[in-house]
Amino acid sequence: MRKEYSHPIEVTMDVVCGKWKGVILCHLQQNDVLRFGEIKKLLPKVSQKTLTLQLRELEADGLINRQVYPQVPPKVEYSLTEYGKDLEATLTHMSEWGKSHVEKVELNG
Amino acid sequence: MRKEYSHPIEVTMDVVCGKWKGVILCHLQQNDVLRFGEIKKLLPKVSQKTLTLQLRELEADGLINRQVYPQVPPKVEYSLTEYGKDLEATLTHMSEWGKSHVEKVELNG
DNA sequence: TACCTTAGTTACAATATTGTACCTTCTTGC
DNA sequence: GCAAGAAGGTACAATATTGTAACTAAGGTA
């Protein structure tokens, strides 16, 4: 199951490079705690199944906590772990870079 | 062709999240200039075709320069653009995080 | 003349990742 | 009894991403 990595950045990329993982992490960074449905509203284009999958993977990799309340209807809250918070600077930096990239592309038509 | 992004981090992820792009960028960060064949040696598992593709995409996104010398046999050199260098801090941070993640996983067996 | 070299290209195959549509749970409100 | 609500699970379909293997260019070398 465990892969061989030739460079440590591959590990991070493995963990962060799902189609929605970056955005999910950013939102959790800004909101502390979010319920499943709230995340879904923040990412209107993601499907139920895929969102679940991305969250489970982030959980398995130790980036987020999944707190289940035994209620009906169910309530599940997600938040960053301490470990996930170590990525905050990186995520912020990636967002900034993305912002300037968009601006650059818009300038060059 | 241009996609709609709901969050700037998606832009960066789009640009950086190829299977080999992170490692390629890291190596270019440490070596300034590398020929195609040198990169290939640094990433023994990547195929010819995929490496070409990843490099072309990085070039199209403005992260790397592609310098072709009109010789036979051909000589092509790759290097980071100024723009690509803006990602250095991010890449370094991602590598560090990856390193500690590996250590953590090894501890928890 | 046959062969080596580097940085590709091309057609085709195999994987991996996402998405769609519909099913499930159990309790409260009407 | 019947629908609603939140957070999924499942089977199956559609894309997207990588990989394989073989082919090319053009000059130097044996």
PDB file of C-alpha atoms (C1' of nucleotides) in Angstrom:
ATOM      1  CA  MET A   1       0.000   0.000   0.000  1.00  0.00           C
ATOM      2  CA  ARG A   2       2.739   2.416   0.869  1.00  0.00           C
ATOM      3  CA  LYS A   3       4.326   3.970  -2.163  1.00  0.00           C
ATOM      4  CA  GLU A   4       7.928   4.695  -2.805  1.00  0.00           C
ATOM      5  CA  TYR A   5       8.754   8.350  -3.053  1.00  0.00           C
ATOM      6  CA  SER A   6      11.861   9.687  -4.653  1.00  0.00           C
ATOM      7  CA  HIS A   7      11.381  13.177  -3.278  1.00  0.00           C
ATOM      8  CA  PRO A   8       9.510  14.408  -0.209  1.00  0.00           C
ATOM      9  CA  ILE A   9       7.410  16.844  -2.190  1.00  0.00           C
ATOM     10  CA  GLU A  10       5.679  13.885  -3.786  1.00  0.00           C
ATOM     11  CA  VAL A  11       4.262  13.010  -0.407  1.00  0.00           C
ATOM     12  CA  THR A  12       2.673  16.392   0.016  1.00  0.00           C
ATOM     13  CA  MET A  13       1.389  16.399  -3.504  1.00  0.00           C
ATOM     14  CA  ASP A  14      -0.129  12.980  -3.014  1.00  0.00           C
ATOM     15  CA  VAL A  15      -1.966  14.276  -0.002  1.00  0.00           C
ATOM     16  CA  VAL A  16      -3.074  17.660  -1.293  1.00  0.00           C
ATOM     17  CA  CYS A  17      -3.662  17.151  -5.003  1.00  0.00           C
ATOM     18  CA  GLY A  18      -7.219  15.949  -5.203  1.00  0.00           C
ATOM     19  CA  LYS A  19      -9.476  18.001  -7.392  1.00  0.00           C
ATOM     20  CA  TRP A  20     -11.120  19.664  -4.395  1.00  0.00           C
ATOM     21  CA  LYS A  21      -8.718  19.133  -1.529  1.00  0.00           C
ATOM     22  CA  GLY A  22      -6.968  22.469  -1.748  1.00  0.00           C
ATOM     23  CA  VAL A  23     -10.198  24.426  -1.618  1.00  0.00           C
ATOM     24  CA  ILE A  24     -11.585  22.295   1.166  1.00  0.00           C
ATOM     25  CA  LEU A  25      -8.493  22.901   3.253  1.00  0.00           C
ATOM     26  CA  CYS A  26      -8.635  26.630   2.580  1.00  0.00           C
ATOM     27  CA  HIS A  27     -12.219  26.823   3.715  1.00  0.00           C
ATOM     28  CA  LEU A  28     -11.467  24.855   6.846  1.00  0.00           C
ATOM     29  CA  GLN A  29      -8.613  27.208   7.471  1.00  0.00           C
ATOM     30  CA  GLN A  30     -10.983  30.151   7.446  1.00  0.00           C
ATOM     31  CA  ASN A  31     -13.878  28.588   9.272  1.00  0.00           C
ATOM     32  CA  ASP A  32     -12.394  26.310  11.920  1.00  0.00           C
ATOM     33  CA  VAL A  33     -15.344  23.933  11.834  1.00  0.00           C
ATOM     34  CA  LEU A  34     -17.695  23.058   9.000  1.00  0.00           C
ATOM     35  CA  ARG A  35     -20.448  20.541   8.582  1.00  0.00           C
ATOM     36  CA  PHE A  36     -20.605  18.344   5.521  1.00  0.00           C
ATOM     37  CA  GLY A  37     -23.517  20.291   4.110  1.00  0.00           C
ATOM     38  CA  GLU A  38     -21.761  23.596   4.637  1.00  0.00           C
ATOM     39  CA  ILE A  39     -18.738  22.453   2.699  1.00  0.00           C
ATOM     40  CA  LYS A  40     -21.026  21.253  -0.024  1.00  0.00           C
ATOM     41  CA  LYS A  41     -22.613  24.674  -0.258  1.00  0.00           C
ATOM     42  CA  LEU A  42     -19.186  26.284  -0.494  1.00  0.00           C
ATOM     43  CA  LEU A  43     -18.297  23.992  -3.405  1.00  0.00           C
ATOM     44  CA  PRO A  44     -21.505  23.846  -5.381  1.00  0.00           C
ATOM     45  CA  LYS A  45     -19.972  21.867  -8.218  1.00  0.00           C
ATOM     46  CA  VAL A  46     -18.662  18.899  -6.318  1.00  0.00           C
ATOM     47  CA  SER A  47     -20.784  15.778  -6.189  1.00  0.00           C
ATOM     48  CA  GLN A  48     -21.856  14.100  -2.981  1.00  0.00           C
ATOM     49  CA  LYS A  49     -19.752  11.071  -3.605  1.00  0.00           C
ATOM     50  CA  THR A  50     -16.618  12.904  -4.556  1.00  0.00           C
ATOM     51  CA  LEU A  51     -16.817  15.259  -1.621  1.00  0.00           C
ATOM     52  CA  THR A  52     -17.144  12.325   0.733  1.00  0.00           C
ATOM     53  CA  LEU A  53     -14.181  10.670  -0.885  1.00  0.00           C
ATOM     54  CA  GLN A  54     -11.963  13.713  -0.692  1.00  0.00           C
ATOM     55  CA  LEU A  55     -12.844  14.244   2.956  1.00  0.00           C
ATOM     56  CA  ARG A  56     -12.147  10.625   3.815  1.00  0.00           C
ATOM     57  CA  GLU A  57      -8.769  10.795   2.155  1.00  0.00           C
ATOM     58  CA  LEU A  58      -7.850  13.981   3.956  1.00  0.00           C
ATOM     59  CA  GLU A  59      -8.901  12.316   7.171  1.00  0.00           C
ATOM     60  CA  ALA A  60      -6.890   9.188   6.446  1.00  0.00           C
ATOM     61  CA  ASP A  61      -3.857  11.360   5.833  1.00  0.00           C
ATOM     62  CA  GLY A  62      -4.301  13.071   9.160  1.00  0.00           C
ATOM     63  CA  LEU A  63      -5.093  16.530   7.846  1.00  0.00           C
ATOM     64  CA  ILE A  64      -8.630  16.835   9.120  1.00  0.00           C
ATOM     65  CA  ASN A  65     -10.773  15.618  11.979  1.00  0.00           C
ATOM     66  CA  ARG A  66     -14.136  14.034  11.436  1.00  0.00           C
ATOM     67  CA  GLN A  67     -16.482  14.418  14.373  1.00  0.00           C
ATOM     68  CA  VAL A  68     -19.666  12.405  14.146  1.00  0.00           C
ATOM     69  CA  TYR A  69     -22.655  13.187  16.358  1.00  0.00           C
ATOM     70  CA  PRO A  70     -24.936  10.197  16.786  1.00  0.00           C
ATOM     71  CA  GLN A  71     -28.131  11.971  15.841  1.00  0.00           C
ATOM     72  CA  VAL A  72     -30.863  11.621  13.335  1.00  0.00           C
ATOM     73  CA  PRO A  73     -30.616  13.254  10.929  1.00  0.00           C
ATOM     74  CA  PRO A  74     -26.834  12.900  11.142  1.00  0.00           C
ATOM     75  CA  LYS A  75     -24.414  15.664  11.983  1.00  0.00           C
ATOM     76  CA  VAL A  76     -20.766  15.493  11.025  1.00  0.00           C
ATOM     77  CA  GLU A  77     -18.255  18.234  11.591  1.00  0.00           C
ATOM     78  CA  TYR A  78     -14.909  18.648   9.915  1.00  0.00           C
ATOM     79  CA  SER A  79     -11.926  20.659  11.100  1.00  0.00           C
ATOM     80  CA  LEU A  80      -8.205  20.886  10.511  1.00  0.00           C
ATOM     81  CA  THR A  81      -5.917  18.859  12.730  1.00  0.00           C
ATOM     82  CA  GLU A  82      -2.834  20.478  14.200  1.00  0.00           C
ATOM     83  CA  TYR A  83      -0.970  18.656  11.537  1.00  0.00           C
ATOM     84  CA  GLY A  84      -3.154  20.053   8.819  1.00  0.00           C
ATOM     85  CA  LYS A  85      -2.587  23.505  10.206  1.00  0.00           C
ATOM     86  CA  ASP A  86       1.090  23.145   9.459  1.00  0.00           C
ATOM     87  CA  LEU A  87       0.091  23.520   5.845  1.00  0.00           C
ATOM     88  CA  GLU A  88      -1.564  26.879   6.388  1.00  0.00           C
ATOM     89  CA  ALA A  89       1.389  28.939   5.236  1.00  0.00           C
ATOM     90  CA  THR A  90       1.759  26.796   2.147  1.00  0.00           C
ATOM     91  CA  LEU A  91      -1.907  27.004   1.295  1.00  0.00           C
ATOM     92  CA  THR A  92      -1.939  30.744   1.747  1.00  0.00           C
ATOM     93  CA  HIS A  93       1.092  31.103  -0.436  1.00  0.00           C
ATOM     94  CA  MET A  94      -0.474  28.939  -3.100  1.00  0.00           C
ATOM     95  CA  SER A  95      -3.593  31.068  -3.051  1.00  0.00           C
ATOM     96  CA  GLU A  96      -1.589  34.253  -3.459  1.00  0.00           C
ATOM     97  CA  TRP A  97       0.362  32.816  -6.330  1.00  0.00           C
ATOM     98  CA  GLY A  98      -2.855  31.692  -7.959  1.00  0.00           C
ATOM     99  CA  LYS A  99      -4.292  35.152  -7.629  1.00  0.00           C
ATOM    100  CA  SER A 100      -1.351  36.785  -9.358  1.00  0.00           C
ATOM    101  CA  HIS A 101      -1.283  34.102 -12.017  1.00  0.00           C
ATOM    102  CA  VAL A 102      -4.870  34.857 -12.910  1.00  0.00           C
ATOM    103  CA  GLU A 103      -4.074  38.541 -13.126  1.00  0.00           C
ATOM    104  CA  LYS A 104      -1.095  37.844 -15.328  1.00  0.00           C
ATOM    105  CA  VAL A 105      -3.110  35.658 -17.686  1.00  0.00           C
ATOM    106  CA  GLU A 106      -5.817  38.311 -17.901  1.00  0.00           C
ATOM    107  CA  LEU A 107      -3.264  40.939 -18.844  1.00  0.00           C
ATOM    108  CA  ASN A 108      -1.777  38.832 -21.614  1.00  0.00           C
ATOM    109  CA  GLY A 109      -5.238  38.293 -23.041  1.00  0.00           C
TER     110      GLY A 109
ATOM    111  CA  MET B   1     -10.421  26.782 -22.866  1.00  0.00           C
ATOM    112  CA  ARG B   2     -10.140  28.918 -19.779  1.00  0.00           C
ATOM    113  CA  LYS B   3     -11.730  27.344 -16.749  1.00  0.00           C
ATOM    114  CA  GLU B   4     -13.755  28.965 -14.083  1.00  0.00           C
ATOM    115  CA  TYR B   5     -12.161  28.943 -10.683  1.00  0.00           C
ATOM    116  CA  SER B   6     -14.052  29.424  -7.495  1.00  0.00           C
ATOM    117  CA  HIS B   7     -10.924  29.898  -5.408  1.00  0.00           C
ATOM    118  CA  PRO B   8      -7.443  31.076  -6.373  1.00  0.00           C
ATOM    119  CA  ILE B   9      -5.766  28.030  -4.938  1.00  0.00           C
ATOM    120  CA  GLU B  10      -7.356  25.990  -7.695  1.00  0.00           C
ATOM    121  CA  VAL B  11      -5.259  27.883 -10.193  1.00  0.00           C
ATOM    122  CA  THR B  12      -2.030  26.951  -8.502  1.00  0.00           C
ATOM    123  CA  MET B  13      -3.124  23.387  -8.072  1.00  0.00           C
ATOM    124  CA  ASP B  14      -4.016  23.163 -11.724  1.00  0.00           C
ATOM    125  CA  VAL B  15      -0.551  24.333 -12.614  1.00  0.00           C
ATOM    126  CA  VAL B  16       1.478  22.324 -10.130  1.00  0.00           C
ATOM    127  CA  CYS B  17      -0.446  19.094  -9.665  1.00  0.00           C
ATOM    128  CA  GLY B  18       0.830  16.894 -12.419  1.00  0.00           C
ATOM    129  CA  LYS B  19       2.249  13.598 -11.305  1.00  0.00           C
ATOM    130  CA  TRP B  20       5.822  14.812 -11.779  1.00  0.00           C
ATOM    131  CA  LYS B  21       5.594  18.576 -11.843  1.00  0.00           C
ATOM    132  CA  GLY B  22       6.472  19.179  -8.227  1.00  0.00           C
ATOM    133  CA  VAL B  23       9.639  17.118  -8.407  1.00  0.00           C
ATOM    134  CA  ILE B  24      10.655  18.674 -11.690  1.00  0.00           C
ATOM    135  CA  LEU B  25      10.285  22.138 -10.230  1.00  0.00           C
ATOM    136  CA  CYS B  26      12.263  21.179  -7.145  1.00  0.00           C
ATOM    137  CA  HIS B  27      15.129  19.869  -9.216  1.00  0.00           C
ATOM    138  CA  LEU B  28      15.138  22.994 -11.352  1.00  0.00           C
ATOM    139  CA  GLN B  29      15.188  24.992  -8.176  1.00  0.00           C
ATOM    140  CA  GLN B  30      18.371  23.276  -7.086  1.00  0.00           C
ATOM    141  CA  ASN B  31      20.126  23.094 -10.418  1.00  0.00           C
ATOM    142  CA  ASP B  32      19.263  26.289 -12.265  1.00  0.00           C
ATOM    143  CA  VAL B  33      19.550  24.643 -15.667  1.00  0.00           C
ATOM    144  CA  LEU B  34      18.926  21.058 -16.687  1.00  0.00           C
ATOM    145  CA  ARG B  35      18.825  19.278 -20.002  1.00  0.00           C
ATOM    146  CA  PHE B  36      15.981  16.987 -20.890  1.00  0.00           C
ATOM    147  CA  GLY B  37      18.132  13.924 -20.415  1.00  0.00           C
ATOM    148  CA  GLU B  38      19.344  15.083 -17.039  1.00  0.00           C
ATOM    149  CA  ILE B  39      15.835  15.504 -15.769  1.00  0.00           C
ATOM    150  CA  LYS B  40      15.030  12.089 -17.082  1.00  0.00           C
ATOM    151  CA  LYS B  41      17.888  10.602 -15.111  1.00  0.00           C
ATOM    152  CA  LEU B  42      16.703  12.351 -11.976  1.00  0.00           C
ATOM    153  CA  LEU B  43      13.250  10.825 -12.429  1.00  0.00           C
ATOM    154  CA  PRO B  44      14.003   7.315 -13.612  1.00  0.00           C
ATOM    155  CA  LYS B  45      10.396   6.202 -13.494  1.00  0.00           C
ATOM    156  CA  VAL B  46       8.855   8.793 -15.749  1.00  0.00           C
ATOM    157  CA  SER B  47       8.304   7.894 -19.365  1.00  0.00           C
ATOM    158  CA  GLN B  48       9.647   9.904 -22.250  1.00  0.00           C
ATOM    159  CA  LYS B  49       6.258  10.985 -23.370  1.00  0.00           C
ATOM    160  CA  THR B  50       4.958  11.976 -19.980  1.00  0.00           C
ATOM    161  CA  LEU B  51       8.059  13.948 -19.134  1.00  0.00           C
ATOM    162  CA  THR B  52       7.740  15.877 -22.369  1.00  0.00           C
ATOM    163  CA  LEU B  53       4.119  16.544 -21.626  1.00  0.00           C
ATOM    164  CA  GLN B  54       4.724  17.765 -18.110  1.00  0.00           C
ATOM    165  CA  LEU B  55       7.499  20.059 -19.286  1.00  0.00           C
ATOM    166  CA  ARG B  56       5.348  21.487 -22.039  1.00  0.00           C
ATOM    167  CA  GLU B  57       2.565  22.220 -19.632  1.00  0.00           C
ATOM    168  CA  LEU B  58       4.896  23.909 -17.187  1.00  0.00           C
ATOM    169  CA  GLU B  59       6.225  25.967 -20.053  1.00  0.00           C
ATOM    170  CA  ALA B  60       2.754  26.898 -21.247  1.00  0.00           C
ATOM    171  CA  ASP B  61       1.917  28.053 -17.751  1.00  0.00           C
ATOM    172  CA  GLY B  62       4.970  30.255 -17.657  1.00  0.00           C
ATOM    173  CA  LEU B  63       6.837  28.433 -14.923  1.00  0.00           C
ATOM    174  CA  ILE B  64       9.815  27.242 -16.920  1.00  0.00           C
ATOM    175  CA  ASN B  65      11.887  28.304 -19.900  1.00  0.00           C
ATOM    176  CA  ARG B  66      12.660  25.986 -22.758  1.00  0.00           C
ATOM    177  CA  GLN B  67      15.849  26.828 -24.556  1.00  0.00           C
ATOM    178  CA  VAL B  68      16.431  24.888 -27.770  1.00  0.00           C
ATOM    179  CA  TYR B  69      19.875  24.767 -29.382  1.00  0.00           C
ATOM    180  CA  PRO B  70      19.701  24.013 -33.085  1.00  0.00           C
ATOM    181  CA  GLN B  71      22.163  21.150 -33.016  1.00  0.00           C
ATOM    182  CA  VAL B  72      22.234  17.535 -33.931  1.00  0.00           C
ATOM    183  CA  PRO B  73      21.764  15.632 -31.774  1.00  0.00           C
ATOM    184  CA  PRO B  74      19.415  18.132 -30.198  1.00  0.00           C
ATOM    185  CA  LYS B  75      20.073  20.004 -26.995  1.00  0.00           C
ATOM    186  CA  VAL B  76      17.301  21.486 -24.936  1.00  0.00           C
ATOM    187  CA  GLU B  77      17.720  23.200 -21.614  1.00  0.00           C
ATOM    188  CA  TYR B  78      15.092  23.882 -19.013  1.00  0.00           C
ATOM    189  CA  SER B  79      15.154  26.449 -16.242  1.00  0.00           C
ATOM    190  CA  LEU B  80      12.743  28.233 -13.929  1.00  0.00           C
ATOM    191  CA  THR B  81      11.329  31.554 -15.041  1.00  0.00           C
ATOM    192  CA  GLU B  82      11.244  34.431 -12.595  1.00  0.00           C
ATOM    193  CA  TYR B  83       7.626  33.643 -12.241  1.00  0.00           C
ATOM    194  CA  GLY B  84       8.322  30.030 -11.424  1.00  0.00           C
ATOM    195  CA  LYS B  85      10.797  31.155  -8.824  1.00  0.00           C
ATOM    196  CA  ASP B  86       7.994  32.832  -6.946  1.00  0.00           C
ATOM    197  CA  LEU B  87       6.899  29.333  -6.048  1.00  0.00           C
ATOM    198  CA  GLU B  88      10.195  28.450  -4.414  1.00  0.00           C
ATOM    199  CA  ALA B  89       9.059  29.147  -0.879  1.00  0.00           C
ATOM    200  CA  THR B  90       5.929  27.122  -1.428  1.00  0.00           C
ATOM    201  CA  LEU B  91       7.787  24.211  -2.909  1.00  0.00           C
ATOM    202  CA  THR B  92      10.307  24.196  -0.114  1.00  0.00           C
ATOM    203  CA  HIS B  93       7.563  24.288   2.441  1.00  0.00           C
ATOM    204  CA  MET B  94       5.777  21.421   0.730  1.00  0.00           C
ATOM    205  CA  SER B  95       8.958  19.373   0.761  1.00  0.00           C
ATOM    206  CA  GLU B  96       9.483  19.976   4.454  1.00  0.00           C
ATOM    207  CA  TRP B  97       5.942  19.013   5.252  1.00  0.00           C
ATOM    208  CA  GLY B  98       6.321  15.881   3.175  1.00  0.00           C
ATOM    209  CA  LYS B  99       9.439  14.947   5.057  1.00  0.00           C
ATOM    210  CA  SER B 100       7.784  15.223   8.433  1.00  0.00           C
ATOM    211  CA  HIS B 101       4.710  13.418   7.181  1.00  0.00           C
ATOM    212  CA  VAL B 102       6.844  10.456   6.166  1.00  0.00           C
ATOM    213  CA  GLU B 103       8.475  10.427   9.572  1.00  0.00           C
ATOM    214  CA  LYS B 104       5.117  10.565  11.273  1.00  0.00           C
ATOM    215  CA  VAL B 105       3.758   7.686   9.216  1.00  0.00           C
ATOM    216  CA  GLU B 106       6.845   5.628   9.946  1.00  0.00           C
ATOM    217  CA  LEU B 107       6.432   6.173  13.666  1.00  0.00           C
ATOM    218  CA  ASN B 108       2.816   5.086  13.640  1.00  0.00           C
ATOM    219  CA  GLY B 109       3.930   2.038  11.716  1.00  0.00           C
TER     220      GLY B 109
ATOM    221  C1'  DT C   1      26.922   2.267 -45.048  1.00  0.00           C
ATOM    222  C1'  DA C   2      25.213   0.928 -40.588  1.00  0.00           C
ATOM    223  C1'  DC C   3      24.874   2.874 -36.040  1.00  0.00           C
ATOM    224  C1'  DC C   4      24.820   6.107 -32.175  1.00  0.00           C
ATOM    225  C1'  DT C   5      23.122  10.313 -30.148  1.00  0.00           C
ATOM    226  C1'  DT C   6      19.058  13.493 -28.041  1.00  0.00           C
ATOM    227  C1'  DA C   7      14.716  15.061 -27.708  1.00  0.00           C
ATOM    228  C1'  DG C   8      11.121  14.312 -29.165  1.00  0.00           C
ATOM    229  C1'  DT C   9       6.241  12.203 -31.751  1.00  0.00           C
ATOM    230  C1'  DT C  10       2.460   8.871 -32.621  1.00  0.00           C
ATOM    231  C1'  DA C  11      -1.016   5.284 -32.083  1.00  0.00           C
ATOM    232  C1'  DC C  12      -2.899   2.594 -28.856  1.00  0.00           C
ATOM    233  C1'  DA C  13      -3.676   0.499 -24.110  1.00  0.00           C
ATOM    234  C1'  DA C  14      -4.256   0.682 -19.280  1.00  0.00           C
ATOM    235  C1'  DT C  15      -5.334   3.233 -14.954  1.00  0.00           C
ATOM    236  C1'  DA C  16      -7.103   6.480 -12.158  1.00  0.00           C
ATOM    237  C1'  DT C  17     -10.148   9.941 -11.036  1.00  0.00           C
ATOM    238  C1'  DT C  18     -14.830  12.087 -11.142  1.00  0.00           C
ATOM    239  C1'  DG C  19     -19.479  12.174 -11.963  1.00  0.00           C
ATOM    240  C1'  DT C  20     -24.702  10.445 -12.210  1.00  0.00           C
ATOM    241  C1'  DA C  21     -28.582   8.482 -10.445  1.00  0.00           C
ATOM    242  C1'  DC C  22     -30.708   6.193  -7.132  1.00  0.00           C
ATOM    243  C1'  DC C  23     -30.897   3.641  -2.419  1.00  0.00           C
ATOM    244  C1'  DT C  24     -30.502   3.784   2.933  1.00  0.00           C
ATOM    245  C1'  DT C  25     -31.084   5.246   7.897  1.00  0.00           C
ATOM    246  C1'  DC C  26     -34.135   6.761  11.725  1.00  0.00           C
ATOM    247  C1'  DT C  27     -36.623  10.264  14.046  1.00  0.00           C
ATOM    248  C1'  DT C  28     -39.719  14.262  14.114  1.00  0.00           C
ATOM    249  C1'  DG C  29     -43.831  16.814  12.284  1.00  0.00           C
ATOM    250  C1'  DC C  30     -48.360  16.723   9.909  1.00  0.00           C
TER     251       DC C  30
ATOM    252  C1'  DG D   1     -48.888   6.429   7.270  1.00  0.00           C
ATOM    253  C1'  DC D   2     -45.865   9.708   4.701  1.00  0.00           C
ATOM    254  C1'  DA D   3     -42.528  13.056   3.596  1.00  0.00           C
ATOM    255  C1'  DA D   4     -38.371  15.612   5.107  1.00  0.00           C
ATOM    256  C1'  DG D   5     -33.748  15.983   6.675  1.00  0.00           C
ATOM    257  C1'  DA D   6     -28.189  15.031   6.696  1.00  0.00           C
ATOM    258  C1'  DA D   7     -24.636  12.316   5.432  1.00  0.00           C
ATOM    259  C1'  DG D   8     -23.579   8.950   3.289  1.00  0.00           C
ATOM    260  C1'  DG D   9     -23.181   4.078   0.081  1.00  0.00           C
ATOM    261  C1'  DT D  10     -23.457   1.676  -4.505  1.00  0.00           C
ATOM    262  C1'  DA D  11     -23.422   0.333  -9.342  1.00  0.00           C
ATOM    263  C1'  DC D  12     -22.182   1.976 -13.419  1.00  0.00           C
ATOM    264  C1'  DA D  13     -20.573   5.499 -16.932  1.00  0.00           C
ATOM    265  C1'  DA D  14     -17.580   8.984 -18.542  1.00  0.00           C
ATOM    266  C1'  DT D  15     -13.160  11.526 -18.450  1.00  0.00           C
ATOM    267  C1'  DA D  16      -8.617  12.350 -17.666  1.00  0.00           C
ATOM    268  C1'  DT D  17      -4.141  11.059 -16.920  1.00  0.00           C
ATOM    269  C1'  DT D  18      -0.162   7.899 -17.617  1.00  0.00           C
ATOM    270  C1'  DG D  19       2.205   4.423 -19.718  1.00  0.00           C
ATOM    271  C1'  DT D  20       4.192   1.268 -23.789  1.00  0.00           C
ATOM    272  C1'  DA D  21       6.343   0.479 -27.803  1.00  0.00           C
ATOM    273  C1'  DA D  22       7.913   1.790 -31.896  1.00  0.00           C
ATOM    274  C1'  DC D  23       9.350   5.613 -35.148  1.00  0.00           C
ATOM    275  C1'  DT D  24      11.825  10.172 -36.551  1.00  0.00           C
ATOM    276  C1'  DA D  25      15.529  13.724 -37.551  1.00  0.00           C
ATOM    277  C1'  DA D  26      20.472  14.828 -39.120  1.00  0.00           C
ATOM    278  C1'  DG D  27      25.169  14.747 -38.418  1.00  0.00           C
ATOM    279  C1'  DG D  28      29.450  12.290 -36.704  1.00  0.00           C
ATOM    280  C1'  DT D  29      31.939   7.931 -36.314  1.00  0.00           C
ATOM    281  C1'  DA D  30      33.811   3.208 -37.378  1.00  0.00           C
TER     282       DA D  30
END
